[in-house]
């Protein structure tokens, strides 16, 4: 599809001024919002990640692509909301300590929120102590959603889960984890309640765990 292709190119080239118009055009042409997101945007991010790995592009290129994607998601957001609002349980979300990647976390947050849950987002690079303090200050939070995008921050994710489990006042809170290097096996090994591979399955997991 030509419109999706255009979205993909605009993300890959970091066209911050053009991306919103291009996404709107794709929507106007009748493209499925999930396809624009998955094929157009996430596909382009995967491609830029590959080019980074092979040394064809550097961190600044990843950064402008990320900025373009964020702008594009703003246009997509109202179209991604799922209709069936759920219980309204409370969820805490963040990217773990040492990790600055937030696009996936933001998508997960957005989808959980639009499914009817109340989401508190602590942002990126969040130390475990801050997570525990927030859970203690907000005893009605039923689930914490942790994102990690780097193999080097998987230990940080593991430490965060362990710290939550070891602190009696918050150990009952359900834990959902995800992010590109994370697997279901890893989740099981570190004692998380669930693993989700993408934003849509994160919503399914949250519903199963606390709705
Ligand atoms: Co970075 N980066 N990055 N980066 N970056 C990756 C992750 C990498 C795979 C690229 C590569 O080499 N191919 C690689 C990691 C390699 C590894 O660990 N094995 C990498 C690296 C190495 C780095 C640096 C170390 C580079 C450097 O400085 N030398 C550095 C680390 C900084 C840090 O965090 N301390 C770094 C920096 C950056 C930028 C800041 C420039 C930028 C991030 C900007 C931002 O987020 N605001 C960036 C980007 C953009 C990427 C890539 C290209 C794209 C990430 C992205 O946004 N994808 C990425 C390559 C790639 O992912 N293919 C890469 C789109 C997003 C929607 O997908 O986040 O996977 P994702 O989220 C998905 C799922 O994973 C899942 O749902 C989402 C939707 O489907 N999901 C969850 C995510 N969280 C979830 C939580 C859940 C459930 C599901 O429940 C709680």
PDB file of N, CA and C and ligand atoms in Angstrom, residues 37-38 41-54 58-67 69-70 92-95 98-108 112 124-125 143-154 175-182 194-203 206, ligand 1:
ATOM      1  N   UNK A  37       0.181   1.689  12.087  1.00  0.00           N
ATOM      2  CA  UNK A  37       1.079   1.579  13.245  1.00  0.00           C
ATOM      3  C   UNK A  37       2.098   0.450  13.050  1.00  0.00           C
ATOM      4  N   UNK A  38       1.575  -0.757  12.804  1.00  0.00           N
ATOM      5  CA  UNK A  38       2.463  -1.929  12.791  1.00  0.00           C
ATOM      6  C   UNK A  38       3.353  -1.991  11.557  1.00  0.00           C
ATOM      7  N   UNK A  41       4.764   2.308  10.849  1.00  0.00           N
ATOM      8  CA  UNK A  41       5.632   2.939  11.855  1.00  0.00           C
ATOM      9  C   UNK A  41       6.605   1.973  12.519  1.00  0.00           C
ATOM     10  N   UNK A  42       6.080   0.902  13.129  1.00  0.00           N
ATOM     11  CA  UNK A  42       6.974  -0.017  13.847  1.00  0.00           C
ATOM     12  C   UNK A  42       7.907  -0.701  12.852  1.00  0.00           C
ATOM     13  N   UNK A  43       7.385  -0.992  11.656  1.00  0.00           N
ATOM     14  CA  UNK A  43       8.224  -1.578  10.607  1.00  0.00           C
ATOM     15  C   UNK A  43       9.408  -0.674  10.283  1.00  0.00           C
ATOM     16  N   UNK A  44       9.138   0.629  10.206  1.00  0.00           N
ATOM     17  CA  UNK A  44      10.216   1.580   9.900  1.00  0.00           C
ATOM     18  C   UNK A  44      11.225   1.644  11.045  1.00  0.00           C
ATOM     19  N   UNK A  45      10.734   1.559  12.292  1.00  0.00           N
ATOM     20  CA  UNK A  45      11.651   1.598  13.435  1.00  0.00           C
ATOM     21  C   UNK A  45      12.533   0.347  13.456  1.00  0.00           C
ATOM     22  N   UNK A  46      11.938  -0.790  13.133  1.00  0.00           N
ATOM     23  CA  UNK A  46      12.721  -2.029  13.070  1.00  0.00           C
ATOM     24  C   UNK A  46      13.820  -1.894  12.020  1.00  0.00           C
ATOM     25  N   UNK A  47      13.448  -1.310  10.872  1.00  0.00           N
ATOM     26  CA  UNK A  47      14.420  -1.166   9.786  1.00  0.00           C
ATOM     27  C   UNK A  47      15.553  -0.237  10.193  1.00  0.00           C
ATOM     28  N   UNK A  48      15.205   0.854  10.870  1.00  0.00           N
ATOM     29  CA  UNK A  48      16.266   1.790  11.276  1.00  0.00           C
ATOM     30  C   UNK A  48      17.155   1.135  12.345  1.00  0.00           C
ATOM     31  N   UNK A  49      16.534   0.311  13.184  1.00  0.00           N
ATOM     32  CA  UNK A  49      17.308  -0.440  14.183  1.00  0.00           C
ATOM     33  C   UNK A  49      18.311  -1.366  13.520  1.00  0.00           C
ATOM     34  N   UNK A  50      17.873  -2.015  12.443  1.00  0.00           N
ATOM     35  CA  UNK A  50      18.771  -2.906  11.696  1.00  0.00           C
ATOM     36  C   UNK A  50      19.919  -2.114  11.079  1.00  0.00           C
ATOM     37  N   UNK A  51      19.592  -0.942  10.521  1.00  0.00           N
ATOM     38  CA  UNK A  51      20.645  -0.124   9.890  1.00  0.00           C
ATOM     39  C   UNK A  51      21.623   0.418  10.931  1.00  0.00           C
ATOM     40  N   UNK A  52      21.108   0.620  12.154  1.00  0.00           N
ATOM     41  CA  UNK A  52      21.991   1.043  13.248  1.00  0.00           C
ATOM     42  C   UNK A  52      22.966  -0.090  13.590  1.00  0.00           C
ATOM     43  N   UNK A  53      22.403  -1.288  13.632  1.00  0.00           N
ATOM     44  CA  UNK A  53      23.203  -2.456  13.995  1.00  0.00           C
ATOM     45  C   UNK A  53      24.337  -2.682  12.999  1.00  0.00           C
ATOM     46  N   UNK A  54      24.046  -2.436  11.724  1.00  0.00           N
ATOM     47  CA  UNK A  54      25.072  -2.676  10.702  1.00  0.00           C
ATOM     48  C   UNK A  54      25.965  -1.447  10.493  1.00  0.00           C
ATOM     49  N   UNK A  58      23.481   6.213  12.757  1.00  0.00           N
ATOM     50  CA  UNK A  58      23.956   6.371  14.135  1.00  0.00           C
ATOM     51  C   UNK A  58      22.802   6.797  15.052  1.00  0.00           C
ATOM     52  N   UNK A  59      23.124   7.037  16.328  1.00  0.00           N
ATOM     53  CA  UNK A  59      22.090   7.381  17.305  1.00  0.00           C
ATOM     54  C   UNK A  59      21.199   8.569  16.867  1.00  0.00           C
ATOM     55  N   UNK A  60      21.772   9.651  16.313  1.00  0.00           N
ATOM     56  CA  UNK A  60      20.898  10.773  15.932  1.00  0.00           C
ATOM     57  C   UNK A  60      19.789  10.384  14.960  1.00  0.00           C
ATOM     58  N   UNK A  61      20.091   9.461  14.034  1.00  0.00           N
ATOM     59  CA  UNK A  61      19.068   9.008  13.081  1.00  0.00           C
ATOM     60  C   UNK A  61      17.962   8.238  13.805  1.00  0.00           C
ATOM     61  N   UNK A  62      18.362   7.433  14.803  1.00  0.00           N
ATOM     62  CA  UNK A  62      17.336   6.707  15.573  1.00  0.00           C
ATOM     63  C   UNK A  62      16.465   7.704  16.329  1.00  0.00           C
ATOM     64  N   UNK A  63      17.112   8.758  16.810  1.00  0.00           N
ATOM     65  CA  UNK A  63      16.400   9.751  17.605  1.00  0.00           C
ATOM     66  C   UNK A  63      15.389  10.533  16.767  1.00  0.00           C
ATOM     67  N   UNK A  64      15.781  10.975  15.585  1.00  0.00           N
ATOM     68  CA  UNK A  64      14.813  11.739  14.763  1.00  0.00           C
ATOM     69  C   UNK A  64      13.675  10.834  14.289  1.00  0.00           C
ATOM     70  N   UNK A  65      13.998   9.563  14.018  1.00  0.00           N
ATOM     71  CA  UNK A  65      12.936   8.626  13.627  1.00  0.00           C
ATOM     72  C   UNK A  65      11.954   8.476  14.788  1.00  0.00           C
ATOM     73  N   UNK A  66      12.503   8.385  16.013  1.00  0.00           N
ATOM     74  CA  UNK A  66      11.648   8.246  17.193  1.00  0.00           C
ATOM     75  C   UNK A  66      10.757   9.477  17.357  1.00  0.00           C
ATOM     76  N   UNK A  67      11.328  10.654  17.125  1.00  0.00           N
ATOM     77  CA  UNK A  67      10.526  11.885  17.253  1.00  0.00           C
ATOM     78  C   UNK A  67       9.418  11.915  16.211  1.00  0.00           C
ATOM     79  N   UNK A  69       8.043   9.346  14.841  1.00  0.00           N
ATOM     80  CA  UNK A  69       7.036   8.346  15.211  1.00  0.00           C
ATOM     81  C   UNK A  69       6.100   8.883  16.287  1.00  0.00           C
ATOM     82  N   UNK A  70       6.655   9.575  17.281  1.00  0.00           N
ATOM     83  CA  UNK A  70       5.807  10.123  18.350  1.00  0.00           C
ATOM     84  C   UNK A  70       4.769  11.079  17.790  1.00  0.00           C
ATOM     85  N   UNK A  92       0.280   1.092  37.017  1.00  0.00           N
ATOM     86  CA  UNK A  92       1.488   1.916  37.000  1.00  0.00           C
ATOM     87  C   UNK A  92       2.368   1.408  35.861  1.00  0.00           C
ATOM     88  N   UNK A  93       2.920   2.340  35.057  1.00  0.00           N
ATOM     89  CA  UNK A  93       3.767   1.890  33.945  1.00  0.00           C
ATOM     90  C   UNK A  93       5.049   2.708  33.903  1.00  0.00           C
ATOM     91  N   UNK A  94       6.133   2.088  33.453  1.00  0.00           N
ATOM     92  CA  UNK A  94       7.371   2.834  33.226  1.00  0.00           C
ATOM     93  C   UNK A  94       8.371   1.960  32.474  1.00  0.00           C
ATOM     94  N   UNK A  95       9.442   2.615  32.020  1.00  0.00           N
ATOM     95  CA  UNK A  95      10.590   1.899  31.477  1.00  0.00           C
ATOM     96  C   UNK A  95      11.610   1.802  32.615  1.00  0.00           C
ATOM     97  N   UNK A  98      17.960   2.684  33.713  1.00  0.00           N
ATOM     98  CA  UNK A  98      19.030   2.498  32.739  1.00  0.00           C
ATOM     99  C   UNK A  98      18.567   2.512  31.298  1.00  0.00           C
ATOM    100  N   UNK A  99      17.252   2.517  31.116  1.00  0.00           N
ATOM    101  CA  UNK A  99      16.698   2.388  29.765  1.00  0.00           C
ATOM    102  C   UNK A  99      15.864   3.623  29.394  1.00  0.00           C
ATOM    103  N   UNK A 100      16.198   4.215  28.225  1.00  0.00           N
ATOM    104  CA  UNK A 100      15.551   5.475  27.830  1.00  0.00           C
ATOM    105  C   UNK A 100      14.495   5.306  26.737  1.00  0.00           C
ATOM    106  N   UNK A 101      14.285   4.088  26.277  1.00  0.00           N
ATOM    107  CA  UNK A 101      13.333   3.860  25.180  1.00  0.00           C
ATOM    108  C   UNK A 101      11.897   3.980  25.697  1.00  0.00           C
ATOM    109  N   UNK A 102      11.091   4.814  25.051  1.00  0.00           N
ATOM    110  CA  UNK A 102       9.732   4.985  25.591  1.00  0.00           C
ATOM    111  C   UNK A 102       8.592   4.842  24.581  1.00  0.00           C
ATOM    112  N   UNK A 103       8.897   4.607  23.327  1.00  0.00           N
ATOM    113  CA  UNK A 103       7.805   4.578  22.338  1.00  0.00           C
ATOM    114  C   UNK A 103       6.892   3.370  22.554  1.00  0.00           C
ATOM    115  N   UNK A 104       7.497   2.206  22.759  1.00  0.00           N
ATOM    116  CA  UNK A 104       6.697   1.006  23.017  1.00  0.00           C
ATOM    117  C   UNK A 104       5.906   1.149  24.304  1.00  0.00           C
ATOM    118  N   UNK A 105       6.585   1.658  25.357  1.00  0.00           N
ATOM    119  CA  UNK A 105       5.922   1.871  26.640  1.00  0.00           C
ATOM    120  C   UNK A 105       4.734   2.830  26.469  1.00  0.00           C
ATOM    121  N   UNK A 106       4.939   3.888  25.702  1.00  0.00           N
ATOM    122  CA  UNK A 106       3.845   4.863  25.495  1.00  0.00           C
ATOM    123  C   UNK A 106       2.660   4.232  24.757  1.00  0.00           C
ATOM    124  N   UNK A 107       2.965   3.365  23.793  1.00  0.00           N
ATOM    125  CA  UNK A 107       1.878   2.687  23.061  1.00  0.00           C
ATOM    126  C   UNK A 107       1.099   1.769  23.989  1.00  0.00           C
ATOM    127  N   UNK A 108       1.848   1.014  24.801  1.00  0.00           N
ATOM    128  CA  UNK A 108       1.202   0.103  25.752  1.00  0.00           C
ATOM    129  C   UNK A 108       0.320   0.922  26.710  1.00  0.00           C
ATOM    130  N   UNK A 112      -3.746   0.564  27.077  1.00  0.00           N
ATOM    131  CA  UNK A 112      -4.331   0.144  28.365  1.00  0.00           C
ATOM    132  C   UNK A 112      -5.335   1.201  28.826  1.00  0.00           C
ATOM    133  N   UNK A 124      10.723   7.169  31.876  1.00  0.00           N
ATOM    134  CA  UNK A 124      11.814   6.246  31.545  1.00  0.00           C
ATOM    135  C   UNK A 124      12.872   6.258  32.648  1.00  0.00           C
ATOM    136  N   UNK A 125      13.782   5.263  32.608  1.00  0.00           N
ATOM    137  CA  UNK A 125      14.929   5.228  33.518  1.00  0.00           C
ATOM    138  C   UNK A 125      14.479   5.344  34.977  1.00  0.00           C
ATOM    139  N   UNK A 143      -1.678  -3.182  39.315  1.00  0.00           N
ATOM    140  CA  UNK A 143      -0.742  -3.815  38.380  1.00  0.00           C
ATOM    141  C   UNK A 143       0.357  -2.839  37.989  1.00  0.00           C
ATOM    142  N   UNK A 144       1.578  -3.367  37.886  1.00  0.00           N
ATOM    143  CA  UNK A 144       2.675  -2.547  37.386  1.00  0.00           C
ATOM    144  C   UNK A 144       3.179  -3.149  36.073  1.00  0.00           C
ATOM    145  N   UNK A 145       3.307  -2.278  35.065  1.00  0.00           N
ATOM    146  CA  UNK A 145       3.717  -2.696  33.722  1.00  0.00           C
ATOM    147  C   UNK A 145       5.114  -2.150  33.455  1.00  0.00           C
ATOM    148  N   UNK A 146       6.074  -3.051  33.260  1.00  0.00           N
ATOM    149  CA  UNK A 146       7.482  -2.664  33.122  1.00  0.00           C
ATOM    150  C   UNK A 146       8.008  -2.971  31.733  1.00  0.00           C
ATOM    151  N   UNK A 147       8.623  -1.948  31.121  1.00  0.00           N
ATOM    152  CA  UNK A 147       9.166  -2.103  29.771  1.00  0.00           C
ATOM    153  C   UNK A 147      10.689  -2.040  29.814  1.00  0.00           C
ATOM    154  N   UNK A 148      11.341  -2.881  29.002  1.00  0.00           N
ATOM    155  CA  UNK A 148      12.796  -2.836  28.837  1.00  0.00           C
ATOM    156  C   UNK A 148      13.134  -3.158  27.390  1.00  0.00           C
ATOM    157  N   UNK A 149      13.962  -2.346  26.788  1.00  0.00           N
ATOM    158  CA  UNK A 149      14.270  -2.496  25.349  1.00  0.00           C
ATOM    159  C   UNK A 149      15.689  -2.955  25.074  1.00  0.00           C
ATOM    160  N   UNK A 150      16.503  -3.029  26.118  1.00  0.00           N
ATOM    161  CA  UNK A 150      17.911  -3.367  25.915  1.00  0.00           C
ATOM    162  C   UNK A 150      18.230  -4.678  26.622  1.00  0.00           C
ATOM    163  N   UNK A 151      19.069  -5.497  25.994  1.00  0.00           N
ATOM    164  CA  UNK A 151      19.504  -6.705  26.696  1.00  0.00           C
ATOM    165  C   UNK A 151      20.240  -6.304  27.980  1.00  0.00           C
ATOM    166  N   UNK A 152      20.889  -5.136  27.939  1.00  0.00           N
ATOM    167  CA  UNK A 152      21.645  -4.683  29.121  1.00  0.00           C
ATOM    168  C   UNK A 152      20.746  -4.166  30.248  1.00  0.00           C
ATOM    169  N   UNK A 153      19.458  -3.944  29.980  1.00  0.00           N
ATOM    170  CA  UNK A 153      18.572  -3.526  31.082  1.00  0.00           C
ATOM    171  C   UNK A 153      17.640  -4.660  31.515  1.00  0.00           C
ATOM    172  N   UNK A 154      17.801  -5.845  30.929  1.00  0.00           N
ATOM    173  CA  UNK A 154      17.031  -6.998  31.423  1.00  0.00           C
ATOM    174  C   UNK A 154      17.356  -7.306  32.890  1.00  0.00           C
ATOM    175  N   UNK A 175       2.425  -8.056  38.151  1.00  0.00           N
ATOM    176  CA  UNK A 175       3.499  -7.500  37.324  1.00  0.00           C
ATOM    177  C   UNK A 175       3.425  -8.034  35.896  1.00  0.00           C
ATOM    178  N   UNK A 176       3.346  -7.078  34.955  1.00  0.00           N
ATOM    179  CA  UNK A 176       3.367  -7.407  33.525  1.00  0.00           C
ATOM    180  C   UNK A 176       4.654  -6.845  32.937  1.00  0.00           C
ATOM    181  N   UNK A 177       5.359  -7.642  32.143  1.00  0.00           N
ATOM    182  CA  UNK A 177       6.591  -7.133  31.535  1.00  0.00           C
ATOM    183  C   UNK A 177       6.566  -7.289  30.014  1.00  0.00           C
ATOM    184  N   UNK A 178       7.373  -6.465  29.351  1.00  0.00           N
ATOM    185  CA  UNK A 178       7.467  -6.569  27.899  1.00  0.00           C
ATOM    186  C   UNK A 178       8.582  -5.698  27.358  1.00  0.00           C
ATOM    187  N   UNK A 179       8.767  -5.765  26.046  1.00  0.00           N
ATOM    188  CA  UNK A 179       9.852  -5.044  25.379  1.00  0.00           C
ATOM    189  C   UNK A 179      10.579  -6.005  24.462  1.00  0.00           C
ATOM    190  N   UNK A 180      11.223  -5.467  23.433  1.00  0.00           N
ATOM    191  CA  UNK A 180      11.773  -6.295  22.362  1.00  0.00           C
ATOM    192  C   UNK A 180      12.615  -7.503  22.816  1.00  0.00           C
ATOM    193  N   UNK A 181      13.544  -7.357  23.782  1.00  0.00           N
ATOM    194  CA  UNK A 181      14.374  -8.525  24.099  1.00  0.00           C
ATOM    195  C   UNK A 181      13.726  -9.497  25.089  1.00  0.00           C
ATOM    196  N   UNK A 182      12.544  -9.150  25.601  1.00  0.00           N
ATOM    197  CA  UNK A 182      11.924  -9.944  26.662  1.00  0.00           C
ATOM    198  C   UNK A 182      11.164 -11.129  26.065  1.00  0.00           C
ATOM    199  N   UNK A 194       2.956 -11.918  34.061  1.00  0.00           N
ATOM    200  CA  UNK A 194       2.668 -12.094  32.639  1.00  0.00           C
ATOM    201  C   UNK A 194       3.689 -11.368  31.791  1.00  0.00           C
ATOM    202  N   UNK A 195       3.798 -11.841  30.557  1.00  0.00           N
ATOM    203  CA  UNK A 195       4.630 -11.193  29.531  1.00  0.00           C
ATOM    204  C   UNK A 195       3.728 -10.906  28.349  1.00  0.00           C
ATOM    205  N   UNK A 196       3.909  -9.750  27.721  1.00  0.00           N
ATOM    206  CA  UNK A 196       3.160  -9.458  26.492  1.00  0.00           C
ATOM    207  C   UNK A 196       4.125  -8.993  25.416  1.00  0.00           C
ATOM    208  N   UNK A 197       3.887  -9.454  24.191  1.00  0.00           N
ATOM    209  CA  UNK A 197       4.814  -9.154  23.100  1.00  0.00           C
ATOM    210  C   UNK A 197       4.513  -7.829  22.419  1.00  0.00           C
ATOM    211  N   UNK A 198       3.276  -7.351  22.533  1.00  0.00           N
ATOM    212  CA  UNK A 198       2.943  -6.070  21.901  1.00  0.00           C
ATOM    213  C   UNK A 198       1.828  -5.375  22.694  1.00  0.00           C
ATOM    214  N   UNK A 199       1.471  -4.178  22.239  1.00  0.00           N
ATOM    215  CA  UNK A 199       0.541  -3.362  23.020  1.00  0.00           C
ATOM    216  C   UNK A 199      -0.845  -4.006  23.130  1.00  0.00           C
ATOM    217  N   UNK A 200      -1.297  -4.628  22.042  1.00  0.00           N
ATOM    218  CA  UNK A 200      -2.632  -5.237  22.071  1.00  0.00           C
ATOM    219  C   UNK A 200      -2.669  -6.413  23.055  1.00  0.00           C
ATOM    220  N   UNK A 201      -1.616  -7.250  23.042  1.00  0.00           N
ATOM    221  CA  UNK A 201      -1.640  -8.369  23.990  1.00  0.00           C
ATOM    222  C   UNK A 201      -1.384  -7.910  25.418  1.00  0.00           C
ATOM    223  N   UNK A 202      -0.737  -6.738  25.562  1.00  0.00           N
ATOM    224  CA  UNK A 202      -0.588  -6.182  26.913  1.00  0.00           C
ATOM    225  C   UNK A 202      -1.969  -5.884  27.504  1.00  0.00           C
ATOM    226  N   UNK A 203      -2.856  -5.348  26.686  1.00  0.00           N
ATOM    227  CA  UNK A 203      -4.219  -5.049  27.150  1.00  0.00           C
ATOM    228  C   UNK A 203      -4.924  -6.337  27.571  1.00  0.00           C
ATOM    229  N   UNK A 206      -3.553  -7.395  30.928  1.00  0.00           N
ATOM    230  CA  UNK A 206      -4.040  -6.554  32.030  1.00  0.00           C
ATOM    231  C   UNK A 206      -5.469  -6.953  32.384  1.00  0.00           C
TER     232      UNK A 206
HETATM  233 CO1  LIG B   1      17.948   2.192  20.804  1.00  0.00          CO
HETATM  234  N1  LIG B   1      18.380   0.305  20.648  1.00  0.00           N
HETATM  235  N2  LIG B   1      19.570   2.509  21.820  1.00  0.00           N
HETATM  236  N3  LIG B   1      17.430   4.046  20.741  1.00  0.00           N
HETATM  237  N4  LIG B   1      16.616   1.695  19.549  1.00  0.00           N
HETATM  238  C1  LIG B   1      17.380  -0.566  20.039  1.00  0.00           C
HETATM  239  C2  LIG B   1      16.435  -1.124  21.116  1.00  0.00           C
HETATM  240  C3  LIG B   1      18.288  -1.684  19.360  1.00  0.00           C
HETATM  241  C4  LIG B   1      17.569  -3.042  19.229  1.00  0.00           C
HETATM  242  C5  LIG B   1      18.798  -1.194  17.996  1.00  0.00           C
HETATM  243  C6  LIG B   1      19.685  -2.220  17.319  1.00  0.00           C
HETATM  244  O1  LIG B   1      20.852  -2.299  17.622  1.00  0.00           O
HETATM  245  N5  LIG B   1      19.164  -3.008  16.402  1.00  0.00           N
HETATM  246  C7  LIG B   1      19.516  -1.704  20.333  1.00  0.00           C
HETATM  247  C8  LIG B   1      19.437  -2.690  21.495  1.00  0.00           C
HETATM  248  C9  LIG B   1      20.330  -3.896  21.284  1.00  0.00           C
HETATM  249  C10 LIG B   1      20.252  -4.830  22.417  1.00  0.00           C
HETATM  250  O2  LIG B   1      19.986  -4.512  23.538  1.00  0.00           O
HETATM  251  N6  LIG B   1      20.521  -6.068  22.113  1.00  0.00           N
HETATM  252  C11 LIG B   1      19.559  -0.259  20.809  1.00  0.00           C
HETATM  253  C12 LIG B   1      20.695   0.364  21.363  1.00  0.00           C
HETATM  254  C13 LIG B   1      21.978  -0.435  21.345  1.00  0.00           C
HETATM  255  C14 LIG B   1      20.665   1.682  21.903  1.00  0.00           C
HETATM  256  C15 LIG B   1      21.817   2.451  22.581  1.00  0.00           C
HETATM  257  C16 LIG B   1      22.682   1.624  23.541  1.00  0.00           C
HETATM  258  C17 LIG B   1      22.654   3.072  21.446  1.00  0.00           C
HETATM  259  C18 LIG B   1      23.881   3.815  21.893  1.00  0.00           C
HETATM  260  O3  LIG B   1      23.792   4.823  22.554  1.00  0.00           O
HETATM  261  N7  LIG B   1      25.018   3.304  21.507  1.00  0.00           N
HETATM  262  C19 LIG B   1      21.071   3.583  23.316  1.00  0.00           C
HETATM  263  C20 LIG B   1      20.668   3.199  24.742  1.00  0.00           C
HETATM  264  C21 LIG B   1      20.062   4.348  25.501  1.00  0.00           C
HETATM  265  C22 LIG B   1      19.419   3.878  26.799  1.00  0.00           C
HETATM  266  O4  LIG B   1      18.273   3.466  26.808  1.00  0.00           O
HETATM  267  N8  LIG B   1      20.172   3.896  27.883  1.00  0.00           N
HETATM  268  C23 LIG B   1      19.852   3.708  22.442  1.00  0.00           C
HETATM  269  C24 LIG B   1      19.160   4.894  22.258  1.00  0.00           C
HETATM  270  C25 LIG B   1      18.064   5.057  21.439  1.00  0.00           C
HETATM  271  C26 LIG B   1      17.414   6.416  21.157  1.00  0.00           C
HETATM  272  C27 LIG B   1      17.343   7.307  22.409  1.00  0.00           C
HETATM  273  C28 LIG B   1      18.216   7.123  20.080  1.00  0.00           C
HETATM  274  C29 LIG B   1      16.031   5.977  20.555  1.00  0.00           C
HETATM  275  C30 LIG B   1      14.887   5.908  21.590  1.00  0.00           C
HETATM  276  C31 LIG B   1      14.027   7.155  21.624  1.00  0.00           C
HETATM  277  C32 LIG B   1      12.791   6.953  22.462  1.00  0.00           C
HETATM  278  O5  LIG B   1      12.323   5.875  22.735  1.00  0.00           O
HETATM  279  N9  LIG B   1      12.252   8.067  22.870  1.00  0.00           N
HETATM  280  C33 LIG B   1      16.326   4.548  20.106  1.00  0.00           C
HETATM  281  C34 LIG B   1      15.510   3.828  19.185  1.00  0.00           C
HETATM  282  C35 LIG B   1      14.447   4.629  18.486  1.00  0.00           C
HETATM  283  C36 LIG B   1      15.692   2.448  18.929  1.00  0.00           C
HETATM  284  C37 LIG B   1      14.957   1.535  17.910  1.00  0.00           C
HETATM  285  C38 LIG B   1      15.489   1.873  16.529  1.00  0.00           C
HETATM  286  C39 LIG B   1      13.442   1.635  17.895  1.00  0.00           C
HETATM  287  C40 LIG B   1      12.758   1.421  19.243  1.00  0.00           C
HETATM  288  C41 LIG B   1      11.283   1.691  19.093  1.00  0.00           C
HETATM  289  O6  LIG B   1      10.799   2.733  19.512  1.00  0.00           O
HETATM  290  N10 LIG B   1      10.555   0.781  18.419  1.00  0.00           N
HETATM  291  C42 LIG B   1      15.383   0.101  18.415  1.00  0.00           C
HETATM  292  C43 LIG B   1      15.366  -0.949  17.330  1.00  0.00           C
HETATM  293  C44 LIG B   1      14.071  -1.731  17.296  1.00  0.00           C
HETATM  294  O7  LIG B   1      13.276  -1.714  18.199  1.00  0.00           O
HETATM  295  N11 LIG B   1      13.860  -2.458  16.270  1.00  0.00           N
HETATM  296  C45 LIG B   1      16.563   0.383  19.246  1.00  0.00           C
HETATM  297  C46 LIG B   1       9.147   0.942  18.156  1.00  0.00           C
HETATM  298  C47 LIG B   1       8.344   0.481  19.384  1.00  0.00           C
HETATM  299  C48 LIG B   1       6.855   0.616  19.135  1.00  0.00           C
HETATM  300  O8  LIG B   1       8.638  -0.868  19.594  1.00  0.00           O
HETATM  301  O9  LIG B   1       9.702  -0.408  21.829  1.00  0.00           O
HETATM  302  O10 LIG B   1       9.809  -2.717  20.780  1.00  0.00           O
HETATM  303  P1  LIG B   1       9.086  -1.455  21.000  1.00  0.00           P
HETATM  304  O11 LIG B   1       7.685  -1.793  21.717  1.00  0.00           O
HETATM  305  C49 LIG B   1       6.840  -2.803  21.259  1.00  0.00           C
HETATM  306  C50 LIG B   1       7.090  -4.153  21.939  1.00  0.00           C
HETATM  307  O12 LIG B   1       8.422  -4.364  22.325  1.00  0.00           O
HETATM  308  C51 LIG B   1       6.129  -4.157  23.060  1.00  0.00           C
HETATM  309  O13 LIG B   1       5.019  -3.427  22.579  1.00  0.00           O
HETATM  310  C52 LIG B   1       5.461  -2.399  21.702  1.00  0.00           C
HETATM  311  C53 LIG B   1       4.439  -2.258  20.599  1.00  0.00           C
HETATM  312  O14 LIG B   1       4.324  -3.410  19.839  1.00  0.00           O
HETATM  313  N12 LIG B   1       6.464  -3.594  24.364  1.00  0.00           N
HETATM  314  C54 LIG B   1       5.789  -4.006  25.475  1.00  0.00           C
HETATM  315  C55 LIG B   1       7.334  -2.641  24.742  1.00  0.00           C
HETATM  316  N13 LIG B   1       7.248  -2.413  26.042  1.00  0.00           N
HETATM  317  C56 LIG B   1       6.297  -3.242  26.530  1.00  0.00           C
HETATM  318  C57 LIG B   1       5.796  -3.418  27.823  1.00  0.00           C
HETATM  319  C58 LIG B   1       4.785  -4.377  28.012  1.00  0.00           C
HETATM  320  C59 LIG B   1       4.303  -5.126  26.960  1.00  0.00           C
HETATM  321  C60 LIG B   1       4.783  -4.954  25.679  1.00  0.00           C
HETATM  322  O15 LIG B   1       4.231  -4.622  29.198  1.00  0.00           O
HETATM  323  C61 LIG B   1       4.601  -3.867  30.305  1.00  0.00           C
END
